[in-house]
Amino acid sequence: MKPTETKMAEMNRLFREFIALYHQKLGICLQADDQQEPRCNKNQKRALFILHEKGRVTPSELGRALDLQKATLTSLVDSLAAHNLVRREPDPADRRKTWLELTEAGSEYVRMKKAAYDRYFAGRFAAVSEAEIEESLLSLKRLVDIMGKL
């Protein structure tokens, strides 16, 4: 392998390792059943967090962010709408386009979940030094910038 191929292979391996560790160590809190109604699964919670961060998205954008096929995404959005957590809004400028937005109940659900997730996240990093956190923040910001360029 050429040096660039070797670096790309190592980068690919590290991405896979990071993703697996993230899901194992941090993402697991999205799988936890905390008895809060409505009881949402991991993908439903992820969808709600994305809508909270973005404000509104098209179904296609949400599907790409969640890596879900159209039929699966439709079922997911239908279930969130049935629980009054998400609403579909037609685009006034383009009748072919639909926007997904959180309802007030959806926003409240996310606020409660986010508070619990933030506590869990902070607890997991309790033993990490301030210097390591600063270094990680810089690395993650840089990585997000690079990923945005792809």
CSV table of N, CA, C and O in Angstrom, one decimal, residues 82-144:
chain,number,residue,atom,x,y,z
A,82,ALA,N,-48.3,10.1,15.8
A,82,ALA,CA,-49.4,9.5,16.5
A,82,ALA,C,-49.3,9.8,18.0
A,82,ALA,O,-50.3,9.9,18.7
A,83,HIS,N,-48.1,10.0,18.5
A,83,HIS,CA,-47.8,10.3,19.9
A,83,HIS,C,-47.8,11.9,20.1
A,83,HIS,O,-47.5,12.3,21.2
A,84,ASN,N,-48.1,12.6,19.0
A,84,ASN,CA,-48.1,14.1,19.1
A,84,ASN,C,-46.8,14.7,19.4
A,84,ASN,O,-46.7,15.7,20.1
A,85,LEU,N,-45.7,14.0,19.0
A,85,LEU,CA,-44.3,14.5,19.2
A,85,LEU,C,-43.8,15.3,18.0
A,85,LEU,O,-42.9,16.1,18.1
A,86,VAL,N,-44.3,14.9,16.8
A,86,VAL,CA,-43.9,15.5,15.6
A,86,VAL,C,-45.1,15.8,14.7
A,86,VAL,O,-46.1,15.2,14.8
A,87,ARG,N,-45.0,16.9,13.9
A,87,ARG,CA,-46.0,17.2,13.0
A,87,ARG,C,-45.4,17.4,11.6
A,87,ARG,O,-44.2,17.8,11.5
A,88,ARG,N,-46.2,17.1,10.6
A,88,ARG,CA,-45.8,17.4,9.2
A,88,ARG,C,-46.4,18.7,8.8
A,88,ARG,O,-47.6,18.9,9.0
A,89,GLU,N,-45.6,19.6,8.2
A,89,GLU,CA,-46.1,20.9,7.7
A,89,GLU,C,-45.8,21.0,6.3
A,89,GLU,O,-44.6,20.9,5.8
A,90,PRO,N,-46.8,21.3,5.4
A,90,PRO,CA,-46.5,21.6,4.0
A,90,PRO,C,-45.7,22.8,3.8
A,90,PRO,O,-45.9,23.8,4.6
A,91,ASP,N,-44.9,22.8,2.8
A,91,ASP,CA,-44.1,24.0,2.5
A,91,ASP,C,-45.0,25.0,1.7
A,91,ASP,O,-45.5,24.6,0.7
A,92,PRO,N,-45.2,26.2,2.2
A,92,PRO,CA,-46.1,27.1,1.5
A,92,PRO,C,-45.5,27.5,0.1
A,92,PRO,O,-46.3,27.8,-0.8
A,93,ALA,N,-44.2,27.4,-0.1
A,93,ALA,CA,-43.7,27.8,-1.4
A,93,ALA,C,-43.6,26.6,-2.4
A,93,ALA,O,-43.5,26.8,-3.6
A,94,ASP,N,-43.6,25.4,-1.9
A,94,ASP,CA,-43.5,24.2,-2.8
A,94,ASP,C,-44.4,23.1,-2.2
A,94,ASP,O,-44.1,22.5,-1.3
A,95,ARG,N,-45.5,22.9,-2.8
A,95,ARG,CA,-46.5,22.0,-2.3
A,95,ARG,C,-46.1,20.6,-2.3
A,95,ARG,O,-46.7,19.7,-1.7
A,96,ARG,N,-45.0,20.3,-3.1
A,96,ARG,CA,-44.4,18.9,-3.1
A,96,ARG,C,-43.6,18.6,-1.9
A,96,ARG,O,-43.3,17.5,-1.5
A,97,LYS,N,-43.2,19.7,-1.1
A,97,LYS,CA,-42.3,19.5,0.0
A,97,LYS,C,-43.0,19.5,1.3
A,97,LYS,O,-44.0,20.3,1.5
A,98,THR,N,-42.6,18.7,2.2
A,98,THR,CA,-43.2,18.6,3.6
A,98,THR,C,-42.0,18.8,4.6
A,98,THR,O,-40.9,18.3,4.4
A,99,TRP,N,-42.3,19.5,5.6
A,99,TRP,CA,-41.4,19.7,6.7
A,99,TRP,C,-41.8,18.9,7.9
A,99,TRP,O,-43.0,18.8,8.2
A,100,LEU,N,-40.8,18.5,8.7
A,100,LEU,CA,-41.1,17.8,9.9
A,100,LEU,C,-40.6,18.7,11.0
A,100,LEU,O,-39.5,19.3,11.0
A,101,GLU,N,-41.5,18.9,12.0
A,101,GLU,CA,-41.2,19.8,13.2
A,101,GLU,C,-41.6,19.1,14.5
A,101,GLU,O,-42.6,18.3,14.4
A,102,LEU,N,-41.0,19.5,15.5
A,102,LEU,CA,-41.4,19.0,16.9
A,102,LEU,C,-42.7,19.8,17.3
A,102,LEU,O,-42.8,21.0,17.0
A,103,THR,N,-43.6,19.1,17.9
A,103,THR,CA,-44.7,19.7,18.5
A,103,THR,C,-44.2,20.2,19.9
A,103,THR,O,-43.1,20.0,20.3
A,104,GLU,N,-45.1,21.0,20.6
A,104,GLU,CA,-44.7,21.4,22.0
A,104,GLU,C,-44.5,20.2,22.9
A,104,GLU,O,-43.5,20.2,23.6
A,105,ALA,N,-45.3,19.1,22.7
A,105,ALA,CA,-45.1,17.9,23.5
A,105,ALA,C,-43.7,17.3,23.1
A,105,ALA,O,-43.0,16.7,24.0
A,106,GLY,N,-43.4,17.3,21.8
A,106,GLY,CA,-42.1,16.8,21.4
A,106,GLY,C,-40.9,17.5,21.9
A,106,GLY,O,-39.9,17.0,22.3
A,107,SER,N,-41.1,18.9,22.0
A,107,SER,CA,-40.0,19.7,22.5
A,107,SER,C,-39.8,19.4,24.0
A,107,SER,O,-38.7,19.3,24.5
A,108,GLU,N,-40.9,19.3,24.7
A,108,GLU,CA,-40.8,18.9,26.1
A,108,GLU,C,-40.2,17.6,26.4
A,108,GLU,O,-39.4,17.4,27.3
A,109,TYR,N,-40.6,16.6,25.6
A,109,TYR,CA,-40.0,15.3,25.6
A,109,TYR,C,-38.5,15.3,25.4
A,109,TYR,O,-37.7,14.7,26.2
A,110,VAL,N,-38.1,16.1,24.4
A,110,VAL,CA,-36.6,16.2,24.2
A,110,VAL,C,-35.9,16.9,25.3
A,110,VAL,O,-34.8,16.5,25.7
A,111,ARG,N,-36.5,18.0,25.9
A,111,ARG,CA,-35.9,18.7,27.0
A,111,ARG,C,-35.6,17.7,28.1
A,111,ARG,O,-34.6,17.7,28.7
A,112,MET,N,-36.6,16.9,28.4
A,112,MET,CA,-36.5,15.9,29.5
A,112,MET,C,-35.4,14.9,29.2
A,112,MET,O,-34.6,14.5,30.1
A,113,LYS,N,-35.4,14.3,28.0
A,113,LYS,CA,-34.5,13.3,27.6
A,113,LYS,C,-33.0,13.9,27.5
A,113,LYS,O,-32.1,13.3,27.9
A,114,LYS,N,-32.9,15.2,27.0
A,114,LYS,CA,-31.6,15.8,26.9
A,114,LYS,C,-31.0,16.0,28.3
A,114,LYS,O,-29.8,15.8,28.5
A,115,ALA,N,-31.9,16.5,29.2
A,115,ALA,CA,-31.4,16.7,30.6
A,115,ALA,C,-30.8,15.4,31.2
A,115,ALA,O,-29.7,15.3,31.8
A,116,ALA,N,-31.5,14.3,31.0
A,116,ALA,CA,-31.1,13.0,31.5
A,116,ALA,C,-29.8,12.5,30.7
A,116,ALA,O,-28.9,12.0,31.4
A,117,TYR,N,-29.8,12.7,29.4
A,117,TYR,CA,-28.6,12.4,28.6
A,117,TYR,C,-27.4,13.2,29.0
A,117,TYR,O,-26.3,12.7,29.2
A,118,ASP,N,-27.6,14.5,29.3
A,118,ASP,CA,-26.5,15.3,29.7
A,118,ASP,C,-25.9,14.9,31.0
A,118,ASP,O,-24.7,14.9,31.2
A,119,ARG,N,-26.8,14.5,32.0
A,119,ARG,CA,-26.3,14.0,33.3
A,119,ARG,C,-25.5,12.7,33.1
A,119,ARG,O,-24.4,12.5,33.7
A,120,TYR,N,-26.0,11.8,32.2
A,120,TYR,CA,-25.4,10.5,32.0
A,120,TYR,C,-24.0,10.8,31.3
A,120,TYR,O,-23.0,10.2,31.7
A,121,PHE,N,-24.0,11.7,30.3
A,121,PHE,CA,-22.8,12.0,29.6
A,121,PHE,C,-21.7,12.6,30.5
A,121,PHE,O,-20.6,12.2,30.5
A,122,ALA,N,-22.1,13.6,31.4
A,122,ALA,CA,-21.2,14.2,32.3
A,122,ALA,C,-20.7,13.1,33.3
A,122,ALA,O,-19.5,13.2,33.7
A,123,GLY,N,-21.5,12.2,33.8
A,123,GLY,CA,-21.1,11.2,34.7
A,123,GLY,C,-20.0,10.3,34.0
A,123,GLY,O,-19.1,9.9,34.7
A,124,ARG,N,-20.2,10.0,32.8
A,124,ARG,CA,-19.2,9.1,32.1
A,124,ARG,C,-17.8,9.8,31.9
A,124,ARG,O,-16.8,9.1,31.9
A,125,PHE,N,-17.8,11.1,31.9
A,125,PHE,CA,-16.6,11.8,31.7
A,125,PHE,C,-16.0,12.4,33.1
A,125,PHE,O,-15.0,13.1,33.1
A,126,ALA,N,-16.6,12.0,34.2
A,126,ALA,CA,-16.2,12.5,35.5
A,126,ALA,C,-14.7,12.2,35.8
A,126,ALA,O,-14.0,13.1,36.4
A,127,ALA,N,-14.2,11.1,35.3
A,127,ALA,CA,-12.8,10.8,35.6
A,127,ALA,C,-11.8,11.3,34.5
A,127,ALA,O,-10.6,11.1,34.6
A,128,VAL,N,-12.3,12.0,33.5
A,128,VAL,CA,-11.4,12.6,32.5
A,128,VAL,C,-11.0,14.0,32.9
A,128,VAL,O,-11.8,14.8,33.4
A,129,SER,N,-9.7,14.3,32.7
A,129,SER,CA,-9.2,15.5,33.2
A,129,SER,C,-9.7,16.7,32.3
A,129,SER,O,-10.1,16.5,31.1
A,130,GLU,N,-9.6,17.9,32.8
A,130,GLU,CA,-10.0,19.1,32.1
A,130,GLU,C,-9.2,19.3,30.8
A,130,GLU,O,-9.7,19.6,29.7
A,131,ALA,N,-7.9,19.0,30.9
A,131,ALA,CA,-7.0,19.1,29.8
A,131,ALA,C,-7.4,18.1,28.7
A,131,ALA,O,-7.4,18.4,27.5
A,132,GLU,N,-7.7,16.8,29.1
A,132,GLU,CA,-8.2,15.9,28.1
A,132,GLU,C,-9.5,16.3,27.4
A,132,GLU,O,-9.7,16.0,26.2
A,133,ILE,N,-10.4,16.9,28.2
A,133,ILE,CA,-11.7,17.3,27.6
A,133,ILE,C,-11.4,18.4,26.6
A,133,ILE,O,-12.0,18.5,25.5
A,134,GLU,N,-10.5,19.4,27.0
A,134,GLU,CA,-10.2,20.5,26.1
A,134,GLU,C,-9.6,20.0,24.8
A,134,GLU,O,-10.0,20.4,23.7
A,135,GLU,N,-8.7,19.0,24.9
A,135,GLU,CA,-8.0,18.4,23.7
A,135,GLU,C,-9.1,17.7,22.9
A,135,GLU,O,-9.1,17.8,21.6
A,136,SER,N,-9.9,17.0,23.5
A,136,SER,CA,-11.0,16.2,22.8
A,136,SER,C,-11.9,17.2,22.1
A,136,SER,O,-12.3,16.9,20.9
A,137,LEU,N,-12.3,18.3,22.7
A,137,LEU,CA,-13.2,19.3,22.1
A,137,LEU,C,-12.5,19.8,20.8
A,137,LEU,O,-13.2,19.9,19.8
A,138,LEU,N,-11.3,20.2,20.9
A,138,LEU,CA,-10.6,20.7,19.7
A,138,LEU,C,-10.5,19.6,18.6
A,138,LEU,O,-10.8,19.9,17.4
A,139,SER,N,-10.2,18.4,19.0
A,139,SER,CA,-10.2,17.3,18.0
A,139,SER,C,-11.6,17.1,17.3
A,139,SER,O,-11.7,16.9,16.1
A,140,LEU,N,-12.6,17.0,18.2
A,140,LEU,CA,-13.9,16.8,17.6
A,140,LEU,C,-14.4,17.9,16.7
A,140,LEU,O,-15.0,17.7,15.7
A,141,LYS,N,-14.1,19.2,17.1
A,141,LYS,CA,-14.5,20.3,16.3
A,141,LYS,C,-13.8,20.2,14.9
A,141,LYS,O,-14.4,20.4,13.9
A,142,ARG,N,-12.5,19.9,14.9
A,142,ARG,CA,-11.8,19.7,13.7
A,142,ARG,C,-12.3,18.6,12.9
A,142,ARG,O,-12.5,18.7,11.7
A,143,LEU,N,-12.6,17.5,13.5
A,143,LEU,CA,-13.2,16.3,12.8
A,143,LEU,C,-14.5,16.7,12.2
A,143,LEU,O,-14.8,16.3,11.0
A,144,VAL,N,-15.4,17.4,12.9
A,144,VAL,CA,-16.7,17.8,12.3
A,144,VAL,C,-16.5,18.7,11.1
A,144,VAL,O,-17.2,18.6,10.1
